[in-house]
C-alpha positions as MATLAB code, in Angstrom:
seq = 'MELKQAMEAATAELDVRPGFVGDVMAGGRRRHTRKLVTVTAVVALLAGATAGVVVTRTTEAGPADSRVTAAPTGPFAGDAGFLASSLHLWTEAQKQPWKPTEPVAEVTSPPNVFWTGQATSGRVALVAQEVRVTNSKHPATLVGLVADGTVVSREIVMEESKGHEAGLYRFGPAGDQYVVLTLGKTISWSSKAERGTDHRLSRVWASAPHDGDGAVYTVVALSDRPVFVRGESVPKSDDFAQQAILGSGYYPQGPFMPHPGIGWNGQQCATDGPPQPAGWPGMNVPTAQQELQKRALLDYLVSWDSAGTWSVCAWLPDGRYALMFEAYGDLYGALYRPDGTFSAPAFGGKAVKGQPAVLPLPDGQGTIVADFNGYLGPQGREHAWLAPSGTREVTVVQQGVSRVLQLP';
ca = [
      25.991  -32.055  -15.993;
      26.745  -31.324  -12.537;
      24.264  -28.347  -12.471;
      21.755  -30.975  -14.143;
      22.594  -33.964  -11.925;
      21.988  -31.270   -8.706;
      18.226  -30.249   -9.944;
      17.471  -33.814  -10.722;
      18.225  -34.576   -6.934;
      16.534  -31.571   -5.643;
      13.232  -32.494   -7.636;
      13.550  -36.403   -7.185;
      10.993  -36.466   -4.226;
       8.738  -33.968   -5.963;
       5.246  -34.919   -5.192;
       3.531  -33.702   -8.402;
      -0.468  -33.108   -7.642;
      -2.881  -31.309   -9.486;
      -2.961  -27.690   -8.738;
      -6.169  -25.438   -7.603;
      -6.283  -22.503  -10.145;
      -7.241  -19.004   -8.835;
      -7.410  -17.021  -12.003;
      -9.644  -13.963  -11.517;
     -10.347  -12.293  -15.010;
     -11.197   -8.503  -15.118;
     -14.529   -7.833  -13.699;
     -13.764   -9.878  -10.582;
     -14.897  -13.385  -12.034;
     -12.796  -16.505  -11.310;
     -12.505  -19.646  -12.835;
     -10.546  -22.772  -11.583;
      -8.998  -25.095  -13.792;
      -6.898  -28.311  -12.937;
      -3.440  -29.353  -14.771;
      -0.894  -32.081  -14.500;
       2.665  -31.438  -14.637;
       4.926  -34.400  -15.139;
       8.356  -34.254  -13.199;
      10.082  -34.824  -16.201;
       9.010  -31.459  -17.625;
       9.675  -29.664  -14.468;
      13.268  -30.847  -14.369;
      13.859  -30.285  -18.199;
      12.487  -26.657  -17.706;
      14.819  -25.663  -14.691;
      17.723  -27.254  -16.223;
      17.205  -25.127  -19.554;
      16.260  -21.939  -18.002;
      18.811  -21.589  -15.141;
      21.924  -22.267  -17.522;
      24.797  -20.005  -16.367;
      23.234  -19.426  -13.033;
      25.294  -20.399   -9.864;
      23.048  -22.344   -7.439;
      24.735  -23.026   -4.011;
      22.745  -26.239   -2.396;
      21.297  -25.567    0.913;
      22.036  -28.367    3.612;
      18.794  -27.836    4.985;
      16.080  -30.436    4.497;
      13.499  -28.994    1.941;
      12.867  -25.473    1.177;
      11.274  -23.385    3.936;
       8.462  -22.058    1.170;
       6.271  -24.545   -0.625;
       6.305  -22.476   -3.475;
       9.806  -23.056   -4.583;
       8.960  -26.594   -5.266;
       5.354  -26.365   -6.031;
       3.872  -27.624   -9.167;
       2.523  -24.711  -11.305;
      -1.126  -23.936  -11.442;
      -3.125  -21.928  -13.821;
      -4.502  -21.922  -17.278;
      -0.877  -22.391  -18.831;
       0.498  -24.647  -15.990;
       1.147  -27.227  -18.957;
       2.698  -25.044  -21.320;
       6.350  -25.938  -21.280;
       7.172  -23.168  -23.631;
       5.524  -20.692  -21.574;
       7.015  -21.767  -18.089;
      10.809  -22.023  -19.914;
      10.185  -18.519  -21.284;
       9.092  -17.250  -17.813;
      11.920  -18.775  -16.186;
      14.328  -17.312  -18.714;
      13.490  -13.747  -18.087;
      13.424  -14.436  -14.228;
      17.050  -15.453  -14.618;
      18.024  -12.703  -17.116;
      16.787  -10.232  -14.354;
      19.387  -11.433  -11.776;
      22.076  -10.398  -14.073;
      21.253   -6.869  -12.983;
      22.555   -5.771   -9.702;
      20.463   -6.428   -6.652;
      18.708   -3.466   -5.380;
      19.128   -1.968   -1.935;
      16.035   -3.635   -0.816;
      17.207   -6.976   -2.096;
      20.034   -8.285    0.241;
      20.657  -11.444   -1.629;
      24.012  -12.868   -0.548;
      23.339  -16.113   -2.707;
      20.891  -18.220   -4.754;
      20.297  -21.669   -3.130;
      17.615  -23.195   -5.320;
      16.492  -22.868   -8.971;
      13.443  -20.747   -9.709;
      10.160  -22.273  -10.016;
       6.866  -21.084  -11.559;
       3.932  -21.873   -9.236;
       1.205  -20.053  -10.765;
       0.027  -18.904  -14.305;
      -2.520  -16.475  -15.591;
      -3.891  -14.600  -18.383;
      -4.027  -10.654  -18.387;
      -5.245   -8.094  -20.631;
      -1.817   -7.528  -21.814;
      -0.741  -11.167  -22.246;
       0.376  -14.143  -19.896;
       1.556  -13.644  -16.605;
       3.510  -16.017  -14.152;
       4.547  -15.924  -10.494;
       7.932  -17.294   -9.895;
       9.591  -18.194   -6.072;
      13.063  -19.081   -5.509;
      14.855  -19.892   -2.264;
      17.691  -17.296   -1.583;
      20.149  -16.561    1.169;
      19.952  -12.883    2.572;
      22.537  -10.867    4.421;
      19.897   -9.702    7.437;
      18.774  -13.227    8.511;
      20.342  -16.788    9.179;
      17.098  -18.396    7.869;
      16.678  -19.047    4.322;
      14.370  -16.457    2.366;
      12.115  -16.586   -0.694;
      12.352  -14.434   -3.562;
       9.030  -13.863   -5.438;
       8.243  -11.722   -8.428;
       5.611  -11.501  -11.188;
       7.019  -12.104  -14.887;
       4.665  -10.317  -17.299;
       4.787   -7.842  -20.322;
       8.195   -9.760  -21.071;
      10.261   -8.836  -18.049;
      10.072   -9.096  -14.282;
       7.808   -6.391  -13.062;
       8.380   -6.688   -9.511;
      10.017   -8.599   -6.736;
       9.622   -9.303   -3.235;
      11.961  -10.923   -0.606;
       9.913  -12.994    2.158;
      11.970  -13.977    5.228;
      11.144  -16.347    7.648;
      10.841  -13.552   10.258;
       8.200  -11.562    8.404;
       6.239  -14.478    7.234;
       2.643  -13.030    7.507;
       3.513   -9.763    6.057;
       4.236  -10.638    2.634;
       2.322   -7.988    0.559;
       1.854  -10.371   -2.855;
       0.800   -7.322   -4.451;
       1.990   -6.882   -8.240;
       1.048   -3.777  -10.420;
       1.915   -3.981  -14.230;
       0.549   -3.228  -17.655;
       1.341   -0.245  -20.240;
      -0.990    2.063  -17.988;
      -0.380    0.318  -14.777;
      -3.860   -0.567  -13.992;
      -3.484   -4.300  -13.927;
      -2.954   -6.228  -10.636;
      -2.121   -9.608   -9.432;
      -2.496  -10.230   -5.985;
      -1.759  -13.603   -3.780;
      -4.352  -14.698   -1.768;
      -1.861  -16.142    0.926;
      -5.038  -18.498    2.273;
      -7.256  -15.312    2.987;
      -9.804  -13.511    0.989;
      -8.909  -10.779   -1.074;
     -11.058   -7.538   -1.470;
     -10.475   -4.764   -3.628;
     -12.414   -1.215   -4.209;
     -12.316    1.729   -6.055;
     -13.885    5.392   -6.118;
     -14.625    6.137   -2.341;
     -17.668    8.260   -2.299;
     -18.269   11.073    0.327;
     -21.707   11.604    1.395;
     -23.396   14.867    2.600;
     -22.377   14.035    5.999;
     -18.806   13.873    5.030;
     -18.625   10.034    5.719;
     -16.854    7.882    2.996;
     -18.160    4.683    1.554;
     -16.607    1.871   -0.658;
     -18.079   -0.607   -2.767;
     -15.760   -3.922   -2.551;
     -15.391   -6.848   -4.972;
     -13.839  -10.059   -3.789;
     -12.421  -13.267   -4.272;
     -12.316  -16.307   -1.932;
      -9.190  -17.781   -0.480;
      -7.537  -20.783   -1.573;
      -4.288  -22.451   -0.660;
      -1.893  -21.315   -3.728;
      -4.127  -18.803   -5.777;
      -3.806  -15.479   -6.978;
      -6.289  -12.583   -8.020;
      -6.210  -10.871  -11.258;
      -8.098   -7.626  -11.966;
      -7.810   -4.399  -13.718;
      -8.535   -1.298  -11.840;
      -7.968    2.385  -13.419;
      -5.262    4.385  -11.223;
      -7.725    7.326  -11.280;
     -10.138    5.072   -9.376;
      -7.679    4.887   -6.262;
      -7.994    1.091   -5.896;
      -7.368   -0.663   -2.368;
      -6.798   -4.076   -1.894;
      -7.362   -5.807    1.311;
      -6.138   -9.364    2.446;
      -8.426  -10.843    5.545;
     -10.841  -13.387    6.912;
     -13.976  -11.529    5.389;
     -15.102   -8.850    2.996;
     -14.776   -5.116    4.573;
     -17.900   -3.265    5.278;
     -18.878   -0.030    2.984;
     -17.629    2.338    5.684;
     -14.970    0.164    7.158;
     -11.570    2.417    6.646;
      -9.660    0.873    9.720;
      -8.463   -2.267    7.581;
      -4.681   -2.747    6.747;
      -4.451   -2.102    3.090;
      -1.748   -4.213    1.035;
       0.752   -1.861   -0.031;
       2.976   -2.888   -3.118;
       6.223   -1.585   -4.471;
       4.181   -0.013   -7.518;
       2.664    2.395   -4.935;
       5.953    4.296   -4.451;
       6.691    6.830   -5.375;
       4.362    7.293   -8.422;
       1.287    5.539   -7.564;
      -2.132    5.702   -7.962;
      -2.803    7.502   -4.858;
      -1.261   10.789   -6.028;
      -4.101   13.302   -6.926;
      -2.582   16.477   -5.888;
       0.692   18.074   -5.569;
      -0.003   19.052   -1.799;
       0.217   22.445   -0.102;
       4.034   21.982    0.155;
       4.349   23.123    3.738;
       6.562   21.208    6.251;
       6.711   20.941    9.960;
       4.043   21.627   12.898;
       2.928   25.118   13.775;
       0.152   26.587   16.480;
      -2.484   28.751   16.070;
      -2.439   29.462   19.759;
      -0.049   29.813   22.939;
       0.445   26.190   24.783;
      -1.899   25.104   27.723;
      -1.721   26.611   31.106;
      -0.022   23.254   32.138;
       1.883   22.153   29.189;
       3.593   19.331   31.458;
       0.394   17.638   31.972;
      -0.546   17.361   28.235;
      -0.216   13.976   26.718;
       0.430   15.092   23.303;
      -0.877   14.144   19.794;
       0.233   13.370   16.529;
      -0.840   13.060   12.920;
      -0.853    9.582   12.476;
      -3.056    8.902   15.474;
      -5.334   11.666   14.110;
      -5.412    9.800   10.875;
      -6.585    6.813   12.565;
      -9.208    8.298   14.289;
     -10.781    9.790   11.271;
     -10.732    6.512    9.417;
     -12.277    4.850   12.008;
     -15.172    7.166   11.682;
     -15.200    6.611    7.633;
     -14.059   10.246    7.029;
     -10.656    9.549    5.676;
      -9.806    7.198    2.964;
      -7.242    4.394    3.238;
      -3.701    5.701    3.271;
      -1.731    3.584    1.014;
       1.071    5.788   -0.160;
       4.006    7.557    1.354;
       2.594   11.026   -0.160;
      -1.138   10.205    0.598;
      -1.005   12.868    3.371;
       1.014   16.322    3.630;
       4.086   16.733    5.899;
       2.674   19.589    7.828;
       0.056   20.051   10.822;
      -1.377   23.081   12.596;
      -2.262   22.671   16.546;
      -4.343   24.722   18.536;
      -5.557   24.823   21.890;
      -9.361   25.570   22.086;
     -11.590   27.823   24.249;
     -13.163   24.841   25.845;
      -9.916   23.176   27.092;
      -9.696   20.847   24.034;
      -6.784   20.197   21.896;
      -7.015   20.488   17.814;
      -4.805   19.262   15.022;
      -5.394   20.232   11.744;
      -3.621   18.263    8.740;
      -3.776   17.586    4.961;
      -4.644   14.273    3.169;
      -5.571   13.749   -0.342;
      -6.005   17.358   -1.177;
      -8.377   17.864    1.816;
      -8.386   19.695    4.977;
      -9.319   17.384    8.194;
      -8.916   18.327   11.975;
      -9.080   16.182   14.901;
     -10.117   17.230   18.564;
      -8.818   15.711   22.012;
      -9.642   16.292   25.396;
      -7.414   17.315   27.795;
      -6.576   13.541   28.908;
      -5.407   12.694   25.182;
      -9.115   11.001   24.514;
     -10.414   11.726   20.976;
     -13.595   14.170   21.157;
     -14.735   15.225   17.484;
     -13.686   15.277   13.759;
     -13.514   18.368   11.531;
     -13.409   18.720    7.917;
     -12.499   21.820    6.154;
     -12.583   20.930    2.470;
     -10.066   21.469   -0.569;
      -6.407   22.441    0.391;
      -5.315   24.354   -2.490;
      -1.612   25.064   -3.019;
      -0.889   28.810   -2.815;
      -3.951   29.654   -0.514;
      -4.159   29.941    2.952;
      -5.923   26.755    4.757;
      -9.076   27.009    6.540;
     -10.452   24.425    9.011;
     -14.044   25.568   10.850;
     -14.011   23.523   14.298;
     -17.125   22.294   15.848;
     -19.226   23.496   18.969;
     -18.367   27.196   18.391;
     -14.511   26.848   18.788;
     -13.772   29.195   16.044;
     -11.668   28.404   12.791;
      -8.063   27.564   12.285;
      -6.419   29.747    9.466;
      -2.968   28.860    8.424;
      -0.404   30.223    5.666;
       3.217   29.079    6.622;
       5.510   32.097    6.689;
       2.594   34.514    6.685;
       1.298   36.679    9.365;
      -2.560   36.586   10.063;
      -5.248   38.203   12.245;
      -5.271   41.623   14.134;
      -2.105   40.489   16.061;
      -0.359   39.456   12.779;
       0.256   36.129   14.526;
       2.823   34.035   12.440;
       1.984   31.010   10.379;
      -1.380   30.232   12.039;
      -4.382   31.735   13.756;
      -7.288   30.586   15.844;
     -10.427   33.049   14.399;
     -12.523   33.240   17.554;
     -16.258   31.984   16.699;
     -18.431   34.493   14.576;
     -15.092   35.826   12.725;
     -16.374   36.270    9.265;
     -12.702   37.580    7.806;
      -9.265   37.680    8.589;
      -6.343   39.519    7.133;
      -3.354   37.631    5.960;
      -0.105   39.354    4.952;
       2.066   37.027    2.756;
       5.448   38.374    1.777;
       4.260   41.894    2.297;
       1.163   41.728    0.218;
      -2.140   41.969    2.428;
      -5.329   40.390    1.634;
      -8.624   39.770    3.290;
      -9.798   36.396    3.252;
     -13.474   35.532    3.906;
     -14.282   32.774    6.399;
     -17.170   30.217    6.433;
];
C-alpha cells in the first residue's frame, strides 16, 4: 500500500494532455494521431508494473526530464494492456546487473511509457525513468526501447550531457529497424553513399520534421550503411561534415563493417623527416579524415572500426607533407603545406588484406607504397617507400619472399 500511495502522490498533479504522435512507418511516411490517457489508468499501470521494485522518492520538486511523467503518445497510447506489458518487461530487465556504462546508484521514480509505435516486428514503446547515478549530483534519466519482447537498448541521459543524447535504437531480427527520437529537431537518414567519377560521394536523404515528443521509425538494410543526422535542416547530398547519431547498436558489430581491414597498427613513414622537424606543426589521422569529409571524399564515420589503425606519412619533394590511411576498405591520402594547412586530397582505391597499399599522389609527387614489416624499393626501405614520379614498378620483400609490384 505504501508503494501505491507513493505513486498516487507522484502523479496527483499530472497534467494529462493529448499527445502529438510522431510515428514514421517504413518508407519514411509519418502519421499523427491524438489519444487521451486518464490519470487513473496511468496510476494503475505504474502500480501493477513496478511491484517489487524499490523506488526511492527524490526530495526535488518534479522530475528534471518531462518524459518521466509525460502521457504516452502514439497509436497504442490508450492500450492499457500493451503499456502494462511494456513496463513489466522494463522492470524485469532491471533485475539484471547494471552494465559498466550504466552507473545507476538508485531508482527514484516509477518507469513511464512516453511513446508507442508500430514496427515491422511488432509494437514498440519508449520508456523513461528517473535515476540517480554515481558520477553526477543531479538526477539522470534512463531512456530505452522495449521491442521484440525485451529492452533492446537503454541510455542514461545526465543533466550535464543534455543535448548529446543519442536517442537511436536499432532492433529487429535482422537489426535493420530503427526508432530515433526527434528531440525537437529534424531527423534525416540516408543509405548507400555513391561515388562519382571524380571520387566524390553523394547521399540521398529522407527526413521527418521535428515535434516536441516525437520519434521516427524506419527500416534500412545494414548493407546500405544507414546514417542518421539530427539537426535544424536536411543535409545536402554532398554534405559529409554533419554530426552523425551514434547508437549503442553500432558497437562493435554494426552496419559499418564491410571489410576486415588490412590489419596494420601504428604509423610508419615512407621518407626521412623534414630538414627542420622542430618547425613542423604535425598532423593526425582524425584531422585528415575531417578534411576529406568536408570535400565529400570520405563517408560518415559512425563506428569505432570504420577506419584502420595505421597510417603512413611522407615528406614530399615540393616541401609538403602527406598522410595515407585506410577507411571502409579504401585508401585515402591528405596533403598539407609546411605551415599545417590542408593542400590536396588523394584517393587510392581498395585496401586489400595481405597486399601492399598503393597511393598515387597528385601534382607529380610520386606514389606511396606500404607493406608493414616488408622491405621496399631499391634501398629496401622498411615498411613504406615514396616511389618517385614516373616509377612503374617496385620490388617488395616480405618474409624473405620477393615480388615485383606494378604501379599505376
